[in-house]
Amino acid sequence: MQTLAENTATRTDSGPAVRILMVDDDPGIRDVVSDFLTRHGFVVETAGDANEMERILSKGPVDLVVLDIMLPGEDGLAICRRIAGPDGPAIIMLSAMGEETDRIVGLELGADDYLPKPCSPRELLARIRAVLRRRQEPRSAEGPPGAGCAFAGWRLDLVRRELRSPQGVVVNLSSGEFSLLRAFVERPQRVLTRDRLLDLARGPDTEAYDRAIDVQISRLRKKLDDGSGGQELIRTIRNEGYVFTAKVTRG
């Protein structure tokens, strides 16, 4: 089994090293996390607030942002809302409060994962690995550009990570929403439990937050419902899970 350092080195050999930005107003936490991640082969930069973050981002894009919620000035939730998106960096949010509300709001705003503080650098490393793997897998999927599937008039491009509505409109998906939709379309008309969806969409090494999955599905369902003319594509099966109701065709 490859270690994270080996995985990172492999990417370094074929392209630029993974660049991570740690945004936290505690210099002690920044130093500990930065040193730990650097030892595992990442290029790490740190910032104490939104202004320092912007100065770093102006020098070039980053692959992942570790973002504390409680920051002076612009807080982490506002920053997440501003930088999250299909073309933005992956985001892992941290919160000393550890409240479920913080986790849900962060995921609703487009964060890829959430960790309560204090967290061990080793656990953060595992979460970073999982998030980066989810981001990279669709881009490295076999098949030519445009390969994907169709359902109920929709078109999902699994390589470009692009969802197009029956009206031809491109619908933006967060990394988590794309992973969930991919799990559904690869297993249509089958009941999938929350735990199974978590394993499929987020990786088996991610803690099972049932409520977080519910939030992601709610967001995805709303986007699909808006363009499906009233057709229910994701159906809740009471006490069991969810089922993707549409017939899916490949190619």
JSON list of C-alpha atoms in Angstrom, two decimals, residues 9-231:
[
{"chain": "A", "resi": 9, "resn": "ALA", "atom": "CA", "xyz": [5.65, 12.25, -4.62]},
{"chain": "A", "resi": 10, "resn": "THR", "atom": "CA", "xyz": [4.00, 10.51, -7.57]},
{"chain": "A", "resi": 11, "resn": "ARG", "atom": "CA", "xyz": [2.06, 13.61, -8.37]},
{"chain": "A", "resi": 12, "resn": "THR", "atom": "CA", "xyz": [5.18, 15.74, -7.92]},
{"chain": "A", "resi": 13, "resn": "ASP", "atom": "CA", "xyz": [6.99, 13.59, -10.50]},
{"chain": "A", "resi": 14, "resn": "SER", "atom": "CA", "xyz": [4.24, 14.14, -13.08]},
{"chain": "A", "resi": 15, "resn": "GLY", "atom": "CA", "xyz": [3.32, 17.71, -12.25]},
{"chain": "A", "resi": 16, "resn": "PRO", "atom": "CA", "xyz": [3.46, 20.45, -9.62]},
{"chain": "A", "resi": 17, "resn": "ALA", "atom": "CA", "xyz": [3.34, 19.46, -5.95]},
{"chain": "A", "resi": 18, "resn": "VAL", "atom": "CA", "xyz": [0.06, 19.76, -4.11]},
{"chain": "A", "resi": 19, "resn": "ARG", "atom": "CA", "xyz": [-0.25, 23.30, -2.73]},
{"chain": "A", "resi": 20, "resn": "ILE", "atom": "CA", "xyz": [-2.15, 23.77, 0.54]},
{"chain": "A", "resi": 21, "resn": "LEU", "atom": "CA", "xyz": [-3.13, 27.01, 2.26]},
{"chain": "A", "resi": 22, "resn": "MET", "atom": "CA", "xyz": [-3.78, 26.95, 6.02]},
{"chain": "A", "resi": 23, "resn": "VAL", "atom": "CA", "xyz": [-5.91, 29.91, 7.19]},
{"chain": "A", "resi": 24, "resn": "ASP", "atom": "CA", "xyz": [-6.02, 30.17, 10.99]},
{"chain": "A", "resi": 25, "resn": "ASP", "atom": "CA", "xyz": [-5.44, 33.09, 13.36]},
{"chain": "A", "resi": 26, "resn": "ASP", "atom": "CA", "xyz": [-3.49, 30.91, 15.82]},
{"chain": "A", "resi": 27, "resn": "PRO", "atom": "CA", "xyz": [0.20, 30.99, 14.82]},
{"chain": "A", "resi": 28, "resn": "GLY", "atom": "CA", "xyz": [0.93, 27.92, 16.94]},
{"chain": "A", "resi": 29, "resn": "ILE", "atom": "CA", "xyz": [-1.61, 25.81, 15.05]},
{"chain": "A", "resi": 30, "resn": "ARG", "atom": "CA", "xyz": [-0.38, 27.16, 11.73]},
{"chain": "A", "resi": 31, "resn": "ASP", "atom": "CA", "xyz": [3.21, 26.21, 12.54]},
{"chain": "A", "resi": 32, "resn": "VAL", "atom": "CA", "xyz": [2.39, 22.70, 13.77]},
{"chain": "A", "resi": 33, "resn": "VAL", "atom": "CA", "xyz": [0.14, 21.87, 10.82]},
{"chain": "A", "resi": 34, "resn": "SER", "atom": "CA", "xyz": [2.47, 23.46, 8.28]},
{"chain": "A", "resi": 35, "resn": "ASP", "atom": "CA", "xyz": [5.50, 21.52, 9.55]},
{"chain": "A", "resi": 36, "resn": "PHE", "atom": "CA", "xyz": [3.57, 18.24, 9.65]},
{"chain": "A", "resi": 37, "resn": "LEU", "atom": "CA", "xyz": [2.13, 18.55, 6.14]},
{"chain": "A", "resi": 38, "resn": "THR", "atom": "CA", "xyz": [5.44, 19.75, 4.71]},
{"chain": "A", "resi": 39, "resn": "ARG", "atom": "CA", "xyz": [7.11, 16.60, 6.07]},
{"chain": "A", "resi": 40, "resn": "HIS", "atom": "CA", "xyz": [4.56, 14.62, 4.08]},
{"chain": "A", "resi": 41, "resn": "GLY", "atom": "CA", "xyz": [5.50, 16.26, 0.80]},
{"chain": "A", "resi": 42, "resn": "PHE", "atom": "CA", "xyz": [3.01, 19.11, 0.48]},
{"chain": "A", "resi": 43, "resn": "VAL", "atom": "CA", "xyz": [3.81, 22.73, -0.32]},
{"chain": "A", "resi": 44, "resn": "VAL", "atom": "CA", "xyz": [2.17, 24.63, 2.54]},
{"chain": "A", "resi": 45, "resn": "GLU", "atom": "CA", "xyz": [1.54, 28.34, 2.99]},
{"chain": "A", "resi": 46, "resn": "THR", "atom": "CA", "xyz": [-0.22, 29.94, 5.93]},
{"chain": "A", "resi": 47, "resn": "ALA", "atom": "CA", "xyz": [-2.35, 33.00, 6.57]},
{"chain": "A", "resi": 48, "resn": "GLY", "atom": "CA", "xyz": [-3.84, 34.54, 9.71]},
{"chain": "A", "resi": 49, "resn": "ASP", "atom": "CA", "xyz": [-6.85, 36.22, 8.10]},
{"chain": "A", "resi": 50, "resn": "ALA", "atom": "CA", "xyz": [-8.65, 36.86, 4.81]},
{"chain": "A", "resi": 51, "resn": "ASN", "atom": "CA", "xyz": [-6.29, 39.65, 3.75]},
{"chain": "A", "resi": 52, "resn": "GLU", "atom": "CA", "xyz": [-3.21, 37.46, 4.10]},
{"chain": "A", "resi": 53, "resn": "MET", "atom": "CA", "xyz": [-5.07, 34.66, 2.32]},
{"chain": "A", "resi": 54, "resn": "GLU", "atom": "CA", "xyz": [-5.82, 36.93, -0.64]},
{"chain": "A", "resi": 55, "resn": "ARG", "atom": "CA", "xyz": [-2.18, 37.99, -0.92]},
{"chain": "A", "resi": 56, "resn": "ILE", "atom": "CA", "xyz": [-1.15, 34.34, -1.16]},
{"chain": "A", "resi": 57, "resn": "LEU", "atom": "CA", "xyz": [-3.89, 33.46, -3.65]},
{"chain": "A", "resi": 58, "resn": "SER", "atom": "CA", "xyz": [-2.84, 36.39, -5.84]},
{"chain": "A", "resi": 59, "resn": "LYS", "atom": "CA", "xyz": [0.46, 34.59, -6.41]},
{"chain": "A", "resi": 60, "resn": "GLY", "atom": "CA", "xyz": [-1.29, 31.55, -7.90]},
{"chain": "A", "resi": 61, "resn": "PRO", "atom": "CA", "xyz": [-4.01, 28.98, -7.26]},
{"chain": "A", "resi": 62, "resn": "VAL", "atom": "CA", "xyz": [-3.91, 26.45, -4.42]},
{"chain": "A", "resi": 63, "resn": "ASP", "atom": "CA", "xyz": [-5.27, 22.90, -4.46]},
{"chain": "A", "resi": 64, "resn": "LEU", "atom": "CA", "xyz": [-6.81, 22.92, -0.99]},
{"chain": "A", "resi": 65, "resn": "VAL", "atom": "CA", "xyz": [-7.60, 25.43, 1.76]},
{"chain": "A", "resi": 66, "resn": "VAL", "atom": "CA", "xyz": [-7.76, 24.41, 5.42]},
{"chain": "A", "resi": 67, "resn": "LEU", "atom": "CA", "xyz": [-10.05, 27.14, 6.71]},
{"chain": "A", "resi": 68, "resn": "ASP", "atom": "CA", "xyz": [-10.85, 28.04, 10.32]},
{"chain": "A", "resi": 69, "resn": "ILE", "atom": "CA", "xyz": [-14.34, 29.44, 10.90]},
{"chain": "A", "resi": 70, "resn": "MET", "atom": "CA", "xyz": [-13.40, 31.88, 13.67]},
{"chain": "A", "resi": 71, "resn": "LEU", "atom": "CA", "xyz": [-11.16, 34.49, 12.04]},
{"chain": "A", "resi": 72, "resn": "PRO", "atom": "CA", "xyz": [-10.67, 38.21, 12.65]},
{"chain": "A", "resi": 73, "resn": "GLY", "atom": "CA", "xyz": [-12.46, 40.32, 10.07]},
{"chain": "A", "resi": 74, "resn": "GLU", "atom": "CA", "xyz": [-14.08, 38.18, 7.40]},
{"chain": "A", "resi": 75, "resn": "ASP", "atom": "CA", "xyz": [-14.93, 34.83, 8.98]},
{"chain": "A", "resi": 76, "resn": "GLY", "atom": "CA", "xyz": [-14.38, 31.39, 7.50]},
{"chain": "A", "resi": 77, "resn": "LEU", "atom": "CA", "xyz": [-17.98, 30.87, 6.43]},
{"chain": "A", "resi": 78, "resn": "ALA", "atom": "CA", "xyz": [-17.97, 34.10, 4.42]},
{"chain": "A", "resi": 79, "resn": "ILE", "atom": "CA", "xyz": [-14.64, 33.15, 2.86]},
{"chain": "A", "resi": 80, "resn": "CYS", "atom": "CA", "xyz": [-15.98, 29.68, 1.99]},
{"chain": "A", "resi": 81, "resn": "ARG", "atom": "CA", "xyz": [-19.01, 31.21, 0.30]},
{"chain": "A", "resi": 82, "resn": "ARG", "atom": "CA", "xyz": [-16.72, 33.41, -1.77]},
{"chain": "A", "resi": 83, "resn": "ILE", "atom": "CA", "xyz": [-14.10, 30.91, -2.95]},
{"chain": "A", "resi": 84, "resn": "ALA", "atom": "CA", "xyz": [-16.01, 27.61, -3.14]},
{"chain": "A", "resi": 85, "resn": "GLY", "atom": "CA", "xyz": [-17.03, 26.28, -6.54]},
{"chain": "A", "resi": 86, "resn": "PRO", "atom": "CA", "xyz": [-16.13, 23.78, -9.25]},
{"chain": "A", "resi": 87, "resn": "ASP", "atom": "CA", "xyz": [-13.11, 25.82, -10.32]},
{"chain": "A", "resi": 88, "resn": "GLY", "atom": "CA", "xyz": [-12.08, 26.82, -6.80]},
{"chain": "A", "resi": 89, "resn": "PRO", "atom": "CA", "xyz": [-9.86, 24.99, -4.33]},
{"chain": "A", "resi": 90, "resn": "ALA", "atom": "CA", "xyz": [-11.03, 22.11, -2.19]},
{"chain": "A", "resi": 91, "resn": "ILE", "atom": "CA", "xyz": [-11.99, 23.33, 1.29]},
{"chain": "A", "resi": 92, "resn": "ILE", "atom": "CA", "xyz": [-11.73, 21.65, 4.67]},
{"chain": "A", "resi": 93, "resn": "MET", "atom": "CA", "xyz": [-13.30, 23.74, 7.44]},
{"chain": "A", "resi": 94, "resn": "LEU", "atom": "CA", "xyz": [-12.22, 23.78, 11.08]},
{"chain": "A", "resi": 95, "resn": "SER", "atom": "CA", "xyz": [-14.26, 25.03, 14.02]},
{"chain": "A", "resi": 96, "resn": "ALA", "atom": "CA", "xyz": [-13.36, 25.21, 17.70]},
{"chain": "A", "resi": 97, "resn": "MET", "atom": "CA", "xyz": [-17.05, 25.30, 18.52]},
{"chain": "A", "resi": 98, "resn": "GLY", "atom": "CA", "xyz": [-17.65, 21.89, 16.98]},
{"chain": "A", "resi": 99, "resn": "GLU", "atom": "CA", "xyz": [-21.36, 22.56, 16.52]},
{"chain": "A", "resi": 100, "resn": "GLU", "atom": "CA", "xyz": [-23.44, 20.55, 14.05]},
{"chain": "A", "resi": 101, "resn": "THR", "atom": "CA", "xyz": [-24.83, 23.86, 12.75]},
{"chain": "A", "resi": 102, "resn": "ASP", "atom": "CA", "xyz": [-21.33, 25.00, 11.75]},
{"chain": "A", "resi": 103, "resn": "ARG", "atom": "CA", "xyz": [-20.71, 21.75, 9.94]},
{"chain": "A", "resi": 104, "resn": "ILE", "atom": "CA", "xyz": [-24.01, 21.90, 8.05]},
{"chain": "A", "resi": 105, "resn": "VAL", "atom": "CA", "xyz": [-23.63, 25.56, 7.07]},
{"chain": "A", "resi": 106, "resn": "GLY", "atom": "CA", "xyz": [-20.08, 24.96, 5.88]},
{"chain": "A", "resi": 107, "resn": "LEU", "atom": "CA", "xyz": [-21.16, 22.04, 3.70]},
{"chain": "A", "resi": 108, "resn": "GLU", "atom": "CA", "xyz": [-24.10, 24.04, 2.37]},
{"chain": "A", "resi": 109, "resn": "LEU", "atom": "CA", "xyz": [-21.68, 26.78, 1.32]},
{"chain": "A", "resi": 110, "resn": "GLY", "atom": "CA", "xyz": [-19.58, 24.30, -0.66]},
{"chain": "A", "resi": 111, "resn": "ALA", "atom": "CA", "xyz": [-16.94, 22.98, 1.76]},
{"chain": "A", "resi": 112, "resn": "ASP", "atom": "CA", "xyz": [-15.68, 19.49, 0.96]},
{"chain": "A", "resi": 113, "resn": "ASP", "atom": "CA", "xyz": [-15.20, 18.37, 4.57]},
{"chain": "A", "resi": 114, "resn": "TYR", "atom": "CA", "xyz": [-15.30, 19.56, 8.16]},
{"chain": "A", "resi": 115, "resn": "LEU", "atom": "CA", "xyz": [-13.26, 18.87, 11.30]},
{"chain": "A", "resi": 116, "resn": "PRO", "atom": "CA", "xyz": [-13.90, 20.08, 14.86]},
{"chain": "A", "resi": 117, "resn": "LYS", "atom": "CA", "xyz": [-10.98, 21.64, 16.73]},
{"chain": "A", "resi": 118, "resn": "PRO", "atom": "CA", "xyz": [-8.80, 20.53, 18.29]},
{"chain": "A", "resi": 119, "resn": "CYS", "atom": "CA", "xyz": [-7.93, 17.88, 15.71]},
{"chain": "A", "resi": 120, "resn": "SER", "atom": "CA", "xyz": [-4.74, 15.90, 15.32]},
{"chain": "A", "resi": 121, "resn": "PRO", "atom": "CA", "xyz": [-2.50, 16.71, 12.34]},
{"chain": "A", "resi": 122, "resn": "ARG", "atom": "CA", "xyz": [-2.67, 13.01, 11.43]},
{"chain": "A", "resi": 123, "resn": "GLU", "atom": "CA", "xyz": [-6.47, 13.10, 11.15]},
{"chain": "A", "resi": 124, "resn": "LEU", "atom": "CA", "xyz": [-6.30, 16.30, 9.13]},
{"chain": "A", "resi": 125, "resn": "LEU", "atom": "CA", "xyz": [-3.78, 14.60, 6.86]},
{"chain": "A", "resi": 126, "resn": "ALA", "atom": "CA", "xyz": [-6.20, 11.71, 6.28]},
{"chain": "A", "resi": 127, "resn": "ARG", "atom": "CA", "xyz": [-9.01, 14.11, 5.45]},
{"chain": "A", "resi": 128, "resn": "ILE", "atom": "CA", "xyz": [-6.78, 16.06, 3.03]},
{"chain": "A", "resi": 129, "resn": "ARG", "atom": "CA", "xyz": [-5.82, 12.82, 1.33]},
{"chain": "A", "resi": 130, "resn": "ALA", "atom": "CA", "xyz": [-9.48, 11.78, 0.96]},
{"chain": "A", "resi": 131, "resn": "VAL", "atom": "CA", "xyz": [-10.60, 15.17, -0.39]},
{"chain": "A", "resi": 132, "resn": "LEU", "atom": "CA", "xyz": [-7.76, 15.38, -2.91]},
{"chain": "A", "resi": 133, "resn": "ARG", "atom": "CA", "xyz": [-8.44, 11.83, -4.05]},
{"chain": "A", "resi": 134, "resn": "ARG", "atom": "CA", "xyz": [-12.10, 12.67, -4.67]},
{"chain": "A", "resi": 135, "resn": "ARG", "atom": "CA", "xyz": [-11.10, 15.75, -6.63]},
{"chain": "A", "resi": 136, "resn": "GLN", "atom": "CA", "xyz": [-8.51, 13.92, -8.74]},
{"chain": "A", "resi": 137, "resn": "GLU", "atom": "CA", "xyz": [-10.34, 10.69, -9.55]},
{"chain": "A", "resi": 138, "resn": "PRO", "atom": "CA", "xyz": [-12.94, 12.16, -11.94]},
{"chain": "A", "resi": 139, "resn": "ARG", "atom": "CA", "xyz": [-10.23, 14.03, -13.83]},
{"chain": "A", "resi": 140, "resn": "SER", "atom": "CA", "xyz": [-8.16, 10.88, -14.26]},
{"chain": "A", "resi": 141, "resn": "ALA", "atom": "CA", "xyz": [-11.11, 8.69, -15.24]},
{"chain": "A", "resi": 142, "resn": "GLU", "atom": "CA", "xyz": [-10.58, 6.59, -18.35]},
{"chain": "A", "resi": 143, "resn": "GLY", "atom": "CA", "xyz": [-12.35, 7.61, -21.51]},
{"chain": "A", "resi": 144, "resn": "PRO", "atom": "CA", "xyz": [-12.27, 10.57, -23.88]},
{"chain": "A", "resi": 145, "resn": "PRO", "atom": "CA", "xyz": [-13.46, 14.07, -22.93]},
{"chain": "A", "resi": 146, "resn": "GLY", "atom": "CA", "xyz": [-17.24, 14.11, -22.98]},
{"chain": "A", "resi": 147, "resn": "ALA", "atom": "CA", "xyz": [-17.60, 10.53, -21.69]},
{"chain": "A", "resi": 148, "resn": "GLY", "atom": "CA", "xyz": [-20.48, 10.36, -19.28]},
{"chain": "A", "resi": 149, "resn": "CYS", "atom": "CA", "xyz": [-24.12, 9.42, -18.96]},
{"chain": "A", "resi": 150, "resn": "ALA", "atom": "CA", "xyz": [-27.62, 10.72, -19.56]},
{"chain": "A", "resi": 151, "resn": "PHE", "atom": "CA", "xyz": [-30.80, 10.54, -17.48]},
{"chain": "A", "resi": 152, "resn": "ALA", "atom": "CA", "xyz": [-34.24, 12.17, -17.76]},
{"chain": "A", "resi": 153, "resn": "GLY", "atom": "CA", "xyz": [-32.89, 14.67, -20.30]},
{"chain": "A", "resi": 154, "resn": "TRP", "atom": "CA", "xyz": [-29.87, 15.55, -18.16]},
{"chain": "A", "resi": 155, "resn": "ARG", "atom": "CA", "xyz": [-26.26, 14.97, -19.23]},
{"chain": "A", "resi": 156, "resn": "LEU", "atom": "CA", "xyz": [-23.42, 14.33, -16.74]},
{"chain": "A", "resi": 157, "resn": "ASP", "atom": "CA", "xyz": [-19.87, 14.54, -18.08]},
{"chain": "A", "resi": 158, "resn": "LEU", "atom": "CA", "xyz": [-17.78, 12.42, -15.71]},
{"chain": "A", "resi": 159, "resn": "VAL", "atom": "CA", "xyz": [-14.44, 13.75, -16.99]},
{"chain": "A", "resi": 160, "resn": "ARG", "atom": "CA", "xyz": [-15.21, 17.45, -17.18]},
{"chain": "A", "resi": 161, "resn": "ARG", "atom": "CA", "xyz": [-17.36, 17.20, -14.03]},
{"chain": "A", "resi": 162, "resn": "GLU", "atom": "CA", "xyz": [-20.10, 19.07, -15.88]},
{"chain": "A", "resi": 163, "resn": "LEU", "atom": "CA", "xyz": [-23.85, 18.67, -15.40]},
{"chain": "A", "resi": 164, "resn": "ARG", "atom": "CA", "xyz": [-26.12, 20.01, -18.16]},
{"chain": "A", "resi": 165, "resn": "SER", "atom": "CA", "xyz": [-29.87, 20.36, -17.67]},
{"chain": "A", "resi": 166, "resn": "PRO", "atom": "CA", "xyz": [-32.54, 19.27, -20.20]},
{"chain": "A", "resi": 167, "resn": "GLN", "atom": "CA", "xyz": [-32.69, 22.94, -21.20]},
{"chain": "A", "resi": 168, "resn": "GLY", "atom": "CA", "xyz": [-28.97, 22.89, -22.03]},
{"chain": "A", "resi": 169, "resn": "VAL", "atom": "CA", "xyz": [-27.93, 24.96, -19.01]},
{"chain": "A", "resi": 170, "resn": "VAL", "atom": "CA", "xyz": [-24.73, 24.03, -17.17]},
{"chain": "A", "resi": 171, "resn": "VAL", "atom": "CA", "xyz": [-25.49, 23.51, -13.47]},
{"chain": "A", "resi": 172, "resn": "ASN", "atom": "CA", "xyz": [-22.62, 24.15, -11.08]},
{"chain": "A", "resi": 173, "resn": "LEU", "atom": "CA", "xyz": [-21.90, 21.33, -8.63]},
{"chain": "A", "resi": 174, "resn": "SER", "atom": "CA", "xyz": [-19.64, 21.37, -5.61]},
{"chain": "A", "resi": 175, "resn": "SER", "atom": "CA", "xyz": [-17.15, 18.52, -5.27]},
{"chain": "A", "resi": 176, "resn": "GLY", "atom": "CA", "xyz": [-19.41, 16.79, -2.75]},
{"chain": "A", "resi": 177, "resn": "GLU", "atom": "CA", "xyz": [-22.51, 17.16, -4.93]},
{"chain": "A", "resi": 178, "resn": "PHE", "atom": "CA", "xyz": [-20.69, 15.79, -7.97]},
{"chain": "A", "resi": 179, "resn": "SER", "atom": "CA", "xyz": [-19.43, 12.78, -5.99]},
{"chain": "A", "resi": 180, "resn": "LEU", "atom": "CA", "xyz": [-22.93, 12.04, -4.72]},
{"chain": "A", "resi": 181, "resn": "LEU", "atom": "CA", "xyz": [-24.52, 12.34, -8.16]},
{"chain": "A", "resi": 182, "resn": "ARG", "atom": "CA", "xyz": [-21.86, 10.09, -9.63]},
{"chain": "A", "resi": 183, "resn": "ALA", "atom": "CA", "xyz": [-22.60, 7.49, -6.94]},
{"chain": "A", "resi": 184, "resn": "PHE", "atom": "CA", "xyz": [-26.30, 7.67, -7.80]},
{"chain": "A", "resi": 185, "resn": "VAL", "atom": "CA", "xyz": [-25.98, 7.46, -11.60]},
{"chain": "A", "resi": 186, "resn": "GLU", "atom": "CA", "xyz": [-23.60, 4.51, -11.33]},
{"chain": "A", "resi": 187, "resn": "ARG", "atom": "CA", "xyz": [-26.24, 2.66, -9.24]},
{"chain": "A", "resi": 188, "resn": "PRO", "atom": "CA", "xyz": [-29.63, 3.81, -10.53]},
{"chain": "A", "resi": 189, "resn": "GLN", "atom": "CA", "xyz": [-32.91, 2.44, -9.20]},
{"chain": "A", "resi": 190, "resn": "ARG", "atom": "CA", "xyz": [-31.21, 0.86, -6.20]},
{"chain": "A", "resi": 191, "resn": "VAL", "atom": "CA", "xyz": [-31.73, 1.83, -2.57]},
{"chain": "A", "resi": 192, "resn": "LEU", "atom": "CA", "xyz": [-28.52, 3.27, -1.11]},
{"chain": "A", "resi": 193, "resn": "THR", "atom": "CA", "xyz": [-28.17, 3.78, 2.63]},
{"chain": "A", "resi": 194, "resn": "ARG", "atom": "CA", "xyz": [-26.51, 6.87, 4.07]},
{"chain": "A", "resi": 195, "resn": "ASP", "atom": "CA", "xyz": [-23.46, 4.85, 5.12]},
{"chain": "A", "resi": 196, "resn": "ARG", "atom": "CA", "xyz": [-23.16, 3.34, 1.63]},
{"chain": "A", "resi": 197, "resn": "LEU", "atom": "CA", "xyz": [-23.42, 6.77, 0.02]},
{"chain": "A", "resi": 198, "resn": "LEU", "atom": "CA", "xyz": [-20.75, 8.08, 2.37]},
{"chain": "A", "resi": 199, "resn": "ASP", "atom": "CA", "xyz": [-18.41, 5.25, 1.39]},
{"chain": "A", "resi": 200, "resn": "LEU", "atom": "CA", "xyz": [-19.09, 5.76, -2.32]},
{"chain": "A", "resi": 201, "resn": "ALA", "atom": "CA", "xyz": [-19.01, 9.54, -2.44]},
{"chain": "A", "resi": 202, "resn": "ARG", "atom": "CA", "xyz": [-16.61, 10.55, 0.31]},
{"chain": "A", "resi": 203, "resn": "GLY", "atom": "CA", "xyz": [-14.38, 7.56, 0.98]},
{"chain": "A", "resi": 204, "resn": "PRO", "atom": "CA", "xyz": [-14.40, 4.90, 3.71]},
{"chain": "A", "resi": 205, "resn": "ASP", "atom": "CA", "xyz": [-11.89, 6.83, 5.85]},
{"chain": "A", "resi": 206, "resn": "THR", "atom": "CA", "xyz": [-14.30, 9.76, 6.35]},
{"chain": "A", "resi": 207, "resn": "GLU", "atom": "CA", "xyz": [-16.35, 9.88, 9.53]},
{"chain": "A", "resi": 208, "resn": "ALA", "atom": "CA", "xyz": [-20.01, 9.06, 8.89]},
{"chain": "A", "resi": 209, "resn": "TYR", "atom": "CA", "xyz": [-22.00, 12.24, 9.46]},
{"chain": "A", "resi": 210, "resn": "ASP", "atom": "CA", "xyz": [-25.53, 11.18, 8.46]},
{"chain": "A", "resi": 211, "resn": "ARG", "atom": "CA", "xyz": [-26.83, 14.74, 8.74]},
{"chain": "A", "resi": 212, "resn": "ALA", "atom": "CA", "xyz": [-24.06, 16.02, 6.45]},
{"chain": "A", "resi": 213, "resn": "ILE", "atom": "CA", "xyz": [-25.08, 13.52, 3.77]},
{"chain": "A", "resi": 214, "resn": "ASP", "atom": "CA", "xyz": [-28.70, 14.65, 4.14]},
{"chain": "A", "resi": 215, "resn": "VAL", "atom": "CA", "xyz": [-27.65, 18.26, 3.57]},
{"chain": "A", "resi": 216, "resn": "GLN", "atom": "CA", "xyz": [-25.61, 17.41, 0.46]},
{"chain": "A", "resi": 217, "resn": "ILE", "atom": "CA", "xyz": [-28.48, 15.36, -0.97]},
{"chain": "A", "resi": 218, "resn": "SER", "atom": "CA", "xyz": [-30.95, 18.18, -0.25]},
{"chain": "A", "resi": 219, "resn": "ARG", "atom": "CA", "xyz": [-28.79, 20.63, -2.20]},
{"chain": "A", "resi": 220, "resn": "LEU", "atom": "CA", "xyz": [-28.33, 18.20, -5.10]},
{"chain": "A", "resi": 221, "resn": "ARG", "atom": "CA", "xyz": [-32.03, 17.33, -5.17]},
{"chain": "A", "resi": 222, "resn": "LYS", "atom": "CA", "xyz": [-33.00, 21.02, -5.37]},
{"chain": "A", "resi": 223, "resn": "LYS", "atom": "CA", "xyz": [-30.69, 21.58, -8.35]},
{"chain": "A", "resi": 224, "resn": "LEU", "atom": "CA", "xyz": [-32.10, 18.55, -10.15]},
{"chain": "A", "resi": 225, "resn": "ASP", "atom": "CA", "xyz": [-35.72, 19.40, -9.31]},
{"chain": "A", "resi": 226, "resn": "ASP", "atom": "CA", "xyz": [-35.31, 22.91, -10.71]},
{"chain": "A", "resi": 227, "resn": "GLY", "atom": "CA", "xyz": [-34.74, 21.51, -14.22]},
{"chain": "A", "resi": 228, "resn": "SER", "atom": "CA", "xyz": [-36.73, 18.27, -14.19]},
{"chain": "A", "resi": 229, "resn": "GLY", "atom": "CA", "xyz": [-40.26, 19.56, -14.63]},
{"chain": "A", "resi": 230, "resn": "GLY", "atom": "CA", "xyz": [-41.52, 18.11, -11.37]},
{"chain": "A", "resi": 231, "resn": "GLN", "atom": "CA", "xyz": [-39.95, 14.65, -11.80]}
]
